[in-house]
Each structure stands twice: as structure tokens, then as C-alpha cells.
Amino acid sequence: MAYAEKVYKVRDGRTTKQFTWRSRYKLPDRTWGSEPGFPTKKLAEEWGDEQERLIKAGAWIDPALRATTFGEFVTKFMASRKKRGRTVGTRWDRLENHILPRWEHAHLGTITWFDVDSWQQTMSVEDVTRGHCVSLMSTIMTAAVDAGFITVNPLFARRRTRDTSGDGAAVRPPKIRRDGGARPEDAVLLAERLGPARGIHVLTTAFSGLRWGEGLGLHRDNALLTRRQPWGAGQFVCPVLRVVEEYAEYQERDEDGSKKGYVIQLEPTKNDGSTRDVDVPPFLARLLGHHLADWPHDRPFSTDNGKVWRRGNWSRTFRPACDGRDERPKRQGVAHRVAWEPILEGLDMRALRALHDTMQSEIGVKEPLAFEAAGHRRPGIKRHYQKPTPAMRAERLDGLEELFSKAMANVGLRTLWGRVDLVKPPTELIS
């Protein structure tokens, strides 16, 4: 049973007659714990009795653990949660740039939803980033509960307050300032402008929906494999791209979060839904077949020397093709470069992947196949009951083929690149 004992105050090295009370109670290992600072004996005994009651109920939290700071627990959490390198880097970026400056020295037991919700409204970032930061904090606080540092996560299942006044209510302009976003015609024009070696990457993203890292990680051994499924009295056969890995570019960190420099390396796919075979429409299979026959490297969507594209290097080629560029006159040591009119300012590879999903909706691709092709894990019980059928697959391929043919006609093209040689980039990109 808990009891209380006097603790006399010391002044100038001498014990005085003033005192407070210290609570003494039995810990789970049967040793005695203590908590000082109570003004009366009764309060000290009641506090100790409550600790022993919680210990018997299995709900007791060691006060020393409860006093652990958020920053201290973050180090423990990040060291124990082994995620993909890109995910780890993103978490550390959010922690260092947004979360830890405010919460590093806060004790876990003192963090409340009111304080977190008030803080996130003051963040000078987009609302989606605020949500990601609060979600990461909640994940860490749940881990603290599981580790026995606190009894409850005050952030769990709480709805954030969104700023609906001033700048928070302002409509932010989209990157692509056109109603409806990108069109198949944009993908065709961009592919033609970039030339075969890069244009095939653009078309594959737009008409198969591969993520940026998945496209870079595609190996020629996994390109244009064959899907065979029973269909009626015969078989459904089509070429596929097998997605089993992807390249990720991120800043590598030590377990304590120290920066080690940027790396780009192969990783497993994002989740179980991302590992998949993507059906390829006939026009894209023909173009990829020519490309694979001529391309000398293992990764079909690599640089001219077979290395992985860095995002910055790709942007230097991709952005002028989308946004346009001025003419560069010929001078000593510099070749002439023709001007390019903009195709669609703000277009990026993610927008091309989104175009693929938009086209799937336009041609009525059924949900089981639409989720599979996009690499998304379909939510709900229907994921287990509804499966893509050969008829669904054939309908999707016919629809994508028709959209491509219409896009080619709309921009006045009969062939792409006007040649079969798919290795050399166009002259404008060499100059």
C-alpha cells in the first residue's frame, strides 16, 4: 500500500523546518517508486494509491517515460520503423522543416489536440502539407502509446480545422491552367517534339499510367511480356509491362536523421497494388517494340548512356518542350536552336499519369481494371469480389487505341518521328 514521507527543504546547506510530502508506491517489479512535491500527506497517499490501482489494472505509465520529449521519441520511432528510402526521407523532411521546430522539446504527456490543431492552422504551407504533418505526428503518438510512453493518442481520428478566411480561403491557381487538364493531343505533340528516345517515355506514361519511378525502373526483360487468359472459347492475349520495382531519388539519412547526401536507387514497388502487369495498347506495343530493338541499354527509359534520369536533368529537357523556349541564334561554339511554342505550361510526368486515369474514366474502364492499371489498391470489400475480366481488358485497349488515333488526327500527324530509328534524339535536343 502506498504511503507518504516528509521531505525537508534545504537552504544554504542546512535542513530547515519546512517540508513537502513524497509519495511512495510499489512498482510493477515490486520495488518502491516515488514522486515528490505534494503539499499534504493526504494528496501524496492518494496519488500513490492511484498509481498502484493503475498498475494492477495494467494501465500505468511510468512518469519518467511520460516526460520523454517528442524529439527524443522521434529518434526512437524513426530508428525502429524501416520504410523505403524515399518514405524515410520524406518523413525526416517534414519533421525537420515543420514539426520539430515546434514540438521537439514538448513532453509527450503534455501534447493536446487543441494545441496541435491551433499550430497546424498557423503553418505557412499548403493545406495538404499541413494534413501530412498532423498525420505523421499522429502516427508517432500512436507508436508512443504502443511503446508504453503515454496512455492515449490525443490526435487519433481528429478532424483538422481548416482556415476559411483570408489567404486560407483564396483559390490557388493550378499548375496546369486549362479546364480539363492535359489531353491525349498534348502527349502526342510532346512525344513528337522530344524525339523517339524520350518521347516513348512520355507516351508510355500517358497511355499506361506508370509512375515516374516505375518507368525508370522498368527493365527490358519485363517489357512486352504476354498475358494469356481464357476468353470464351479461346484466349485473350495482349502485351504487358511488368512493374516489380522502381527507382527512388532521395536524401539518405542516418538512423538519427543526419543527412548523408542524395542517392538514386532501386526499391520495391510502393505497395502490394503497385506490383502489377499493365496491358499495353497495340500502337504503344509497336512503338515500344521498335524502341527495344534499337535501344542498347537494359532500362528502356534511361539516358543516352544508360544511366538513370535525375529529376533535375529530365526537367532541363522536359520543361522547355512543355512550356516553350526562345530561338537561339548560331554563334561561335553554339549551334542554332529553333524556338518552341508552348504545348501546355505546367505539364509534368505526374499530370501525364493523371491523364491516363482520366482517359480510363472517359472510355468507361470498369473499376476493378481501372484500379489495377493505375497501381491503386481498391478500397472496400469489392476488391475481393470483383476481378478484371478479358472483356474489360479488351474494352480498355480498344478505347485507348481509339483515343490515340483521334489525337494523332487532331494534331495532323500520320506517324511519329517520321522514322524507325529510335535511338538518336532530335537535332534540337543535341544543340
Coordinates of C-alpha atoms in Angstrom, one line a residue, residues 110-332:
T110 CA 1.6 17.4 -22.4
I111 CA 0.7 17.3 -26.2
T112 CA -3.0 18.0 -26.7
W113 CA -5.2 18.1 -29.8
F114 CA -6.2 21.7 -29.1
D115 CA -2.5 22.8 -29.3
V116 CA -1.7 20.7 -32.4
D117 CA -4.8 21.9 -34.2
S118 CA -4.1 25.5 -33.4
W119 CA -0.5 25.1 -34.5
Q120 CA -1.3 23.5 -37.9
Q121 CA -3.5 26.4 -38.8
T122 CA -0.6 28.8 -38.5
M123 CA 1.7 26.8 -40.9
S124 CA 2.7 28.8 -44.0
V125 CA 2.4 25.8 -46.3
E126 CA -0.4 24.3 -48.4
D127 CA -3.2 22.6 -46.6
V128 CA -2.3 19.2 -47.9
T129 CA 1.2 19.6 -46.3
R130 CA -0.5 20.5 -43.0
G131 CA -2.5 17.4 -43.2
H132 CA 0.5 15.2 -43.8
C133 CA 2.4 16.8 -40.9
V134 CA -0.5 16.2 -38.5
S135 CA -0.9 12.6 -39.8
L136 CA 2.8 11.9 -39.2
M137 CA 2.5 13.3 -35.7
S138 CA -0.5 11.1 -35.0
T139 CA 1.4 8.1 -36.3
I140 CA 4.3 8.9 -33.9
M141 CA 2.0 9.5 -31.0
T142 CA 0.2 6.1 -31.6
A143 CA 3.6 4.4 -31.6
A144 CA 4.3 6.2 -28.2
V145 CA 1.1 4.6 -26.9
D146 CA 2.1 1.2 -28.1
A147 CA 5.6 1.6 -26.5
G148 CA 4.0 2.5 -23.2
F149 CA 5.1 6.1 -23.0
I150 CA 1.5 7.5 -22.9
T151 CA -1.9 6.0 -22.4
V152 CA -3.8 7.6 -25.3
N153 CA -3.0 9.4 -28.6
P154 CA -4.9 12.7 -28.4
L155 CA -4.6 13.2 -32.2
F156 CA -6.2 9.9 -33.2
A157 CA -9.2 10.3 -35.6
R158 CA -9.5 14.0 -35.1
R159 CA -10.6 16.3 -37.9
R160 CA -8.4 19.3 -38.5
T161 CA -9.8 22.9 -38.5
R162 CA -9.2 24.4 -41.9
D163 CA -8.6 28.1 -42.4
T164 CA -11.6 29.5 -44.3
S165 CA -10.7 33.2 -44.1
G166 CA -8.1 35.4 -45.7
D167 CA -5.4 33.6 -47.6
G168 CA -6.7 30.3 -46.5
A169 CA -9.9 30.9 -48.5
A170 CA -8.1 32.0 -51.6
V171 CA -8.3 29.7 -54.6
R172 CA -4.8 28.7 -55.6
P173 CA -4.1 28.5 -59.3
P174 CA -3.5 25.0 -60.6
K175 CA -0.1 24.2 -62.2
I176 CA -2.0 23.4 -65.5
R177 CA -4.2 26.4 -66.3
R178 CA -6.6 24.7 -68.6
D179 CA -10.0 23.3 -67.9
G180 CA -9.9 19.5 -68.1
G181 CA -6.1 19.3 -67.6
A182 CA -3.9 17.5 -70.1
R183 CA -5.2 16.0 -73.4
P184 CA -4.1 13.0 -75.4
E185 CA -3.1 15.5 -78.1
D186 CA -0.7 17.2 -75.6
A187 CA 1.0 13.8 -75.0
V188 CA 1.4 13.2 -78.8
L189 CA 2.8 16.7 -79.5
L190 CA 5.2 16.4 -76.6
A191 CA 6.4 13.0 -77.7
E192 CA 6.9 14.2 -81.2
R193 CA 8.9 17.2 -80.1
L194 CA 11.1 15.3 -77.7
G195 CA 12.0 12.6 -80.2
P196 CA 11.8 8.9 -80.0
A197 CA 14.2 8.1 -77.1
R198 CA 12.4 10.5 -74.7
G199 CA 9.0 10.6 -76.5
I200 CA 8.4 6.9 -76.0
H201 CA 8.7 7.5 -72.2
V202 CA 6.1 10.3 -72.4
L203 CA 3.6 8.1 -74.4
T204 CA 4.1 5.1 -72.1
T205 CA 3.4 7.2 -69.1
A206 CA 0.3 8.8 -70.7
F207 CA -1.2 5.6 -72.1
S208 CA -0.2 3.0 -69.4
G209 CA -0.1 5.2 -66.2
L210 CA 3.3 4.2 -64.9
R211 CA 4.6 6.3 -62.1
W212 CA 7.9 8.2 -62.7
G213 CA 10.0 5.8 -60.6
E214 CA 8.2 2.8 -62.1
G215 CA 9.1 3.9 -65.6
L216 CA 12.7 4.4 -64.7
G217 CA 12.8 1.0 -63.0
L218 CA 11.3 -0.9 -65.9
H219 CA 13.7 -3.5 -67.3
R220 CA 13.6 -4.7 -70.8
D221 CA 13.1 -8.2 -69.5
N222 CA 9.8 -7.0 -68.1
A223 CA 8.7 -5.1 -71.2
L224 CA 6.2 -6.5 -73.7
L225 CA 5.6 -9.8 -71.9
T226 CA 2.5 -11.7 -72.8
R227 CA -0.7 -12.0 -70.8
R228 CA -2.9 -15.1 -71.6
Q229 CA -6.3 -15.6 -70.2
P230 CA -9.2 -17.9 -71.2
W231 CA -11.8 -15.9 -73.0
G232 CA -15.0 -17.6 -74.2
A233 CA -14.0 -20.5 -76.4
G234 CA -10.5 -19.1 -77.0
Q235 CA -7.8 -17.0 -75.3
F236 CA -7.3 -13.3 -74.6
V237 CA -3.7 -12.4 -75.4
C238 CA -2.0 -9.0 -75.1
P239 CA 1.4 -7.5 -74.3
V240 CA 2.1 -6.2 -70.8
L241 CA 4.6 -4.2 -68.8
R242 CA 5.5 -5.9 -65.6
V243 CA 6.0 -3.5 -62.7
V244 CA 8.1 -5.1 -59.9
E245 CA 10.5 -2.3 -58.8
E246 CA 11.1 1.4 -59.1
Y247 CA 13.8 4.0 -58.8
A248 CA 13.6 6.4 -55.9
E249 CA 15.7 9.6 -55.6
Y250 CA 16.0 11.0 -52.1
Q251 CA 18.4 12.3 -49.4
E252 CA 19.8 9.4 -47.5
R253 CA 19.8 9.7 -43.6
D254 CA 21.5 8.0 -40.7
E255 CA 19.2 6.4 -38.0
D256 CA 19.4 9.7 -36.1
G257 CA 18.3 11.7 -39.1
S258 CA 21.8 13.1 -40.1
K259 CA 22.0 13.9 -43.8
K260 CA 24.3 11.7 -45.9
G261 CA 23.7 13.1 -49.4
Y262 CA 21.3 12.3 -52.3
V263 CA 21.1 8.8 -53.8
I264 CA 19.0 7.2 -56.5
Q265 CA 18.5 3.5 -56.2
L266 CA 16.1 0.7 -56.9
E267 CA 13.4 -0.1 -54.4
P268 CA 10.4 -2.4 -54.1
T269 CA 7.2 -1.0 -55.5
K270 CA 5.2 1.4 -53.4
N271 CA 2.7 -1.2 -52.1
D272 CA 1.1 -4.5 -53.0
G273 CA -1.2 -2.9 -55.5
S274 CA 1.7 -1.3 -57.4
T275 CA 3.3 -4.7 -58.3
R276 CA 1.2 -5.5 -61.4
D277 CA 1.1 -6.2 -65.1
V278 CA -0.2 -3.3 -67.2
D279 CA -1.9 -4.1 -70.5
V280 CA -0.4 -2.2 -73.4
P281 CA -2.5 -0.9 -76.4
P282 CA -1.4 -2.0 -79.8
F283 CA 0.1 1.3 -81.0
L284 CA 2.2 1.6 -77.9
A285 CA 3.4 -2.1 -78.2
R286 CA 4.5 -1.4 -81.8
L287 CA 6.5 1.7 -80.8
L288 CA 8.0 0.0 -77.7
G289 CA 9.0 -3.0 -79.9
H290 CA 11.0 -0.7 -82.2
H291 CA 12.5 1.1 -79.3
L292 CA 13.6 -2.1 -77.5
A293 CA 15.1 -3.4 -80.8
D294 CA 17.3 -0.3 -81.2
W295 CA 17.9 0.8 -77.6
P296 CA 21.2 -0.7 -76.3
H297 CA 20.6 -0.4 -72.6
D298 CA 18.7 -2.6 -70.1
R299 CA 16.4 0.2 -68.9
P300 CA 14.3 1.4 -71.8
F301 CA 13.7 4.8 -70.3
S302 CA 17.2 5.7 -69.3
T303 CA 19.6 8.5 -70.6
D304 CA 21.5 8.1 -73.8
N305 CA 24.4 6.5 -71.9
G306 CA 22.1 4.1 -70.0
K307 CA 22.1 5.9 -66.6
V308 CA 19.1 6.7 -64.5
W309 CA 17.4 10.0 -65.2
R310 CA 17.8 12.5 -62.3
R311 CA 14.7 14.7 -61.9
G312 CA 16.7 17.8 -62.5
N313 CA 18.3 16.5 -65.7
W314 CA 15.0 15.3 -67.0
S315 CA 13.4 18.7 -66.3
R316 CA 16.0 20.6 -68.3
T317 CA 14.9 18.6 -71.3
F318 CA 11.2 18.2 -70.5
R319 CA 10.3 21.7 -69.3
P320 CA 11.2 23.7 -72.4
A321 CA 9.3 21.1 -74.5
C322 CA 6.1 21.8 -72.4
D323 CA 6.5 25.5 -71.7
G324 CA 8.2 26.6 -74.9
R325 CA 11.6 28.3 -75.5
D326 CA 13.1 31.2 -77.4
E327 CA 15.1 30.9 -80.5
R328 CA 18.9 30.8 -80.0
P329 CA 20.9 32.2 -82.9
K330 CA 24.0 30.5 -84.1
R331 CA 27.3 31.9 -82.9
Q332 CA 30.8 30.6 -82.4

